[in-house]
Structures are given as C-alpha cells and as structure tokens.
mmCIF file with all atom_site columns, C-alpha atoms in Angstrom:
data_model
loop_
_atom_site.group_PDB
_atom_site.id
_atom_site.type_symbol
_atom_site.label_atom_id
_atom_site.label_alt_id
_atom_site.label_comp_id
_atom_site.label_asym_id
_atom_site.label_entity_id
_atom_site.label_seq_id
_atom_site.pdbx_PDB_ins_code
_atom_site.Cartn_x
_atom_site.Cartn_y
_atom_site.Cartn_z
_atom_site.occupancy
_atom_site.B_iso_or_equiv
_atom_site.pdbx_formal_charge
_atom_site.auth_seq_id
_atom_site.auth_comp_id
_atom_site.auth_asym_id
_atom_site.auth_atom_id
_atom_site.pdbx_PDB_model_num
ATOM 1  C CA . MET J 1 1  ? -40.167 49.044 124.999 1.00 61.00 ? 743 MET J CA 1
ATOM 2  C CA . GLU J 1 2  ? -39.158 51.869 122.714 1.00 69.00 ? 744 GLU J CA 1
ATOM 3  C CA . ARG J 1 3  ? -35.923 50.196 121.835 1.00 69.00 ? 745 ARG J CA 1
ATOM 4  C CA . THR J 1 4  ? -38.017 47.443 120.370 1.00 76.00 ? 746 THR J CA 1
ATOM 5  C CA . ILE J 1 5  ? -40.362 49.247 118.381 1.00 83.00 ? 747 ILE J CA 1
ATOM 6  C CA . ILE J 1 6  ? -37.716 51.531 116.648 1.00 81.00 ? 748 ILE J CA 1
ATOM 7  C CA . GLY J 1 7  ? -36.117 47.957 116.394 1.00 78.00 ? 749 GLY J CA 1
ATOM 8  C CA . SER J 1 8  ? -39.192 46.225 114.875 1.00 84.00 ? 750 SER J CA 1
ATOM 9  C CA . PHE J 1 9  ? -40.022 49.509 112.183 1.00 86.00 ? 751 PHE J CA 1
ATOM 10 C CA . PHE J 1 10 ? -36.229 49.943 111.000 1.00 84.00 ? 752 PHE J CA 1
ATOM 11 C CA . PHE J 1 11 ? -34.892 46.099 110.638 1.00 85.00 ? 753 PHE J CA 1
ATOM 12 C CA . PRO J 1 12 ? -37.538 45.241 107.846 1.00 88.00 ? 754 PRO J CA 1
ATOM 13 C CA . PRO J 1 13 ? -36.552 47.960 105.273 1.00 89.00 ? 755 PRO J CA 1
ATOM 14 C CA . LEU J 1 14 ? -32.698 47.675 105.987 1.00 85.00 ? 756 LEU J CA 1
ATOM 15 C CA . LEU J 1 15 ? -32.927 43.797 105.783 1.00 89.00 ? 757 LEU J CA 1
ATOM 16 C CA . ALA J 1 16 ? -35.011 43.979 102.574 1.00 92.00 ? 758 ALA J CA 1
ATOM 17 C CA . LYS J 1 17 ? -32.275 46.682 101.147 1.00 91.00 ? 759 LYS J CA 1
ATOM 18 C CA . ASN J 1 18 ? -28.848 45.001 102.382 1.00 88.00 ? 760 ASN J CA 1
ATOM 19 C CA . GLY J 1 19 ? -30.121 41.032 102.581 1.00 92.00 ? 761 GLY J CA 1
ATOM 20 C CA . LEU J 1 20 ? -29.429 39.247 105.527 1.00 91.00 ? 762 LEU J CA 1
ATOM 21 C CA . SER J 1 21 ? -25.577 38.804 105.427 1.00 91.00 ? 763 SER J CA 1
ATOM 22 C CA . ASN J 1 22 ? -24.516 42.045 105.011 1.00 92.00 ? 764 ASN J CA 1
ATOM 23 C CA . LEU J 1 23 ? -27.167 43.468 107.835 1.00 89.00 ? 765 LEU J CA 1
ATOM 24 C CA . MET J 1 24 ? -25.525 40.871 110.026 1.00 91.00 ? 766 MET J CA 1
ATOM 25 C CA . LEU J 1 25 ? -22.229 42.038 109.039 1.00 92.00 ? 767 LEU J CA 1
ATOM 26 C CA . ALA J 1 26 ? -23.354 45.875 109.871 1.00 88.00 ? 768 ALA J CA 1
ATOM 27 C CA . LEU J 1 27 ? -25.106 44.747 113.520 1.00 87.00 ? 769 LEU J CA 1
ATOM 28 C CA . ALA J 1 28 ? -21.269 43.090 114.510 1.00 91.00 ? 770 ALA J CA 1
ATOM 29 C CA . LEU J 1 29 ? -19.488 46.163 113.140 1.00 93.00 ? 771 LEU J CA 1
ATOM 30 C CA . VAL J 1 30 ? -21.581 48.538 115.318 1.00 90.00 ? 772 VAL J CA 1
ATOM 31 C CA . PRO J 1 31 ? -20.465 47.573 118.690 1.00 92.00 ? 773 PRO J CA 1
ATOM 32 C CA . ILE J 1 32 ? -16.762 47.175 117.427 1.00 94.00 ? 774 ILE J CA 1
ATOM 33 C CA . ALA J 1 33 ? -16.985 50.915 116.234 1.00 93.00 ? 775 ALA J CA 1
ATOM 34 C CA . GLY J 1 34 ? -18.081 51.837 119.510 1.00 91.00 ? 776 GLY J CA 1
ATOM 35 C CA . LEU J 1 35 ? -15.033 50.075 120.903 1.00 93.00 ? 777 LEU J CA 1
ATOM 36 C CA . LEU J 1 36 ? -12.622 51.445 118.832 1.00 93.00 ? 778 LEU J CA 1
ATOM 37 C CA . SER J 1 37 ? -14.338 54.819 119.988 1.00 91.00 ? 779 SER J CA 1
ATOM 38 C CA . LEU J 1 38 ? -13.801 54.530 123.611 1.00 88.00 ? 780 LEU J CA 1
ATOM 39 C CA . TRP J 1 39 ? -10.392 53.227 123.008 1.00 90.00 ? 781 TRP J CA 1
ATOM 40 C CA . MET J 1 40 ? -9.445  56.637 121.146 1.00 90.00 ? 782 MET J CA 1
ATOM 41 C CA . VAL J 1 41 ? -11.183 58.799 123.403 1.00 86.00 ? 783 VAL J CA 1
ATOM 42 C CA . THR J 1 42 ? -8.719  59.377 126.213 1.00 78.00 ? 784 THR J CA 1
ATOM 43 C CA . TRP J 1 43 ? -9.250  60.475 129.749 1.00 74.00 ? 785 TRP J CA 1
ATOM 44 C CA . GLU J 1 44 ? -6.427  61.432 132.013 1.00 70.00 ? 786 GLU J CA 1
ATOM 45 C CA . PRO J 1 45 ? -7.469  61.645 135.178 1.00 69.00 ? 787 PRO J CA 1
ATOM 46 C CA . VAL J 1 46 ? -3.984  63.347 136.476 1.00 72.00 ? 788 VAL J CA 1
ATOM 47 C CA . GLY J 1 47 ? -4.558  66.670 137.713 1.00 68.00 ? 789 GLY J CA 1
ATOM 48 C CA . SER J 1 48 ? -8.578  66.235 138.702 1.00 68.00 ? 790 SER J CA 1
ATOM 49 C CA . ARG J 1 49 ? -10.130 66.497 141.660 1.00 66.00 ? 791 ARG J CA 1
ATOM 50 C CA . SER J 1 50 ? -10.967 62.902 143.678 1.00 65.00 ? 792 SER J CA 1
ATOM 51 C CA . GLU J 1 51 ? -13.720 62.841 145.475 1.00 64.00 ? 793 GLU J CA 1
ATOM 52 C CA . ASP J 1 52 ? -12.085 62.481 148.518 1.00 63.00 ? 794 ASP J CA 1
ATOM 53 C CA . ASP J 1 53 ? -10.610 65.949 147.921 1.00 62.00 ? 795 ASP J CA 1
ATOM 54 C CA . VAL J 1 54 ? -13.798 67.580 147.236 1.00 60.00 ? 796 VAL J CA 1
ATOM 55 C CA . ILE J 1 55 ? -15.472 66.030 150.509 1.00 64.00 ? 797 ILE J CA 1
ATOM 56 C CA . GLY J 1 56 ? -12.614 66.984 152.815 1.00 59.00 ? 798 GLY J CA 1
ATOM 57 C CA . GLU J 1 57 ? -12.831 71.107 151.934 1.00 58.00 ? 799 GLU J CA 1
ATOM 58 C CA . PRO J 1 58 ? -15.601 73.494 153.649 1.00 61.00 ? 800 PRO J CA 1
ATOM 59 C CA . MET J 1 59 ? -18.162 74.875 151.489 1.00 63.00 ? 801 MET J CA 1
ATOM 60 C CA . ILE J 1 60 ? -16.732 78.335 152.105 1.00 63.00 ? 802 ILE J CA 1
ATOM 61 C CA . ALA J 1 61 ? -13.112 79.395 151.744 1.00 62.00 ? 803 ALA J CA 1
ATOM 62 C CA . ARG J 1 62 ? -11.379 80.914 154.884 1.00 63.00 ? 804 ARG J CA 1
ATOM 63 C CA . ASN J 1 63 ? -10.952 83.901 153.446 1.00 68.00 ? 805 ASN J CA 1
ATOM 64 C CA . GLN J 1 64 ? -14.357 84.626 152.172 1.00 62.00 ? 806 GLN J CA 1
ATOM 65 C CA . PRO J 1 65 ? -17.092 86.007 154.444 1.00 63.00 ? 807 PRO J CA 1
ATOM 66 C CA . ALA J 1 66 ? -19.894 83.594 154.846 1.00 58.00 ? 808 ALA J CA 1
ATOM 67 C CA . ILE J 1 67 ? -22.989 86.231 153.738 1.00 61.00 ? 809 ILE J CA 1
#
C-alpha cells in the first residue's frame, strides 16, 4: 500500500518534467542498474562457515567452564 502511495505522488511530477519516453527509459534502466550492481558485488563463500558446521558444534567450547 505504501509503495502505491509513494508512486502516485512521484510519478506525475517526473512525467511532467521528463516526458513519457524519457521516464519509461529511466524506469527500464533502474532494474538493469540493480542487476549490474549485484553482478559487481562478489561474495566468496570459501572460508565461511556453513549451517552444518554451526549445528554440529557444542554451544560451549570444551576448554571453557560452563558457568
């Protein structure tokens, strides 16, 4: 609901300022820019712990007292 209200507020001024063709071009480029940013950010899972590693470990280390 909130996104619809925000879109209803910003769409008419942007349409009046830029025109329909430029606004549609900008709206088409926004998802492409998002995909490019996701493609550029790299996440290297090597060296990170998986769920199986975390679940198999005890909550308290063996060399620490359980206080």
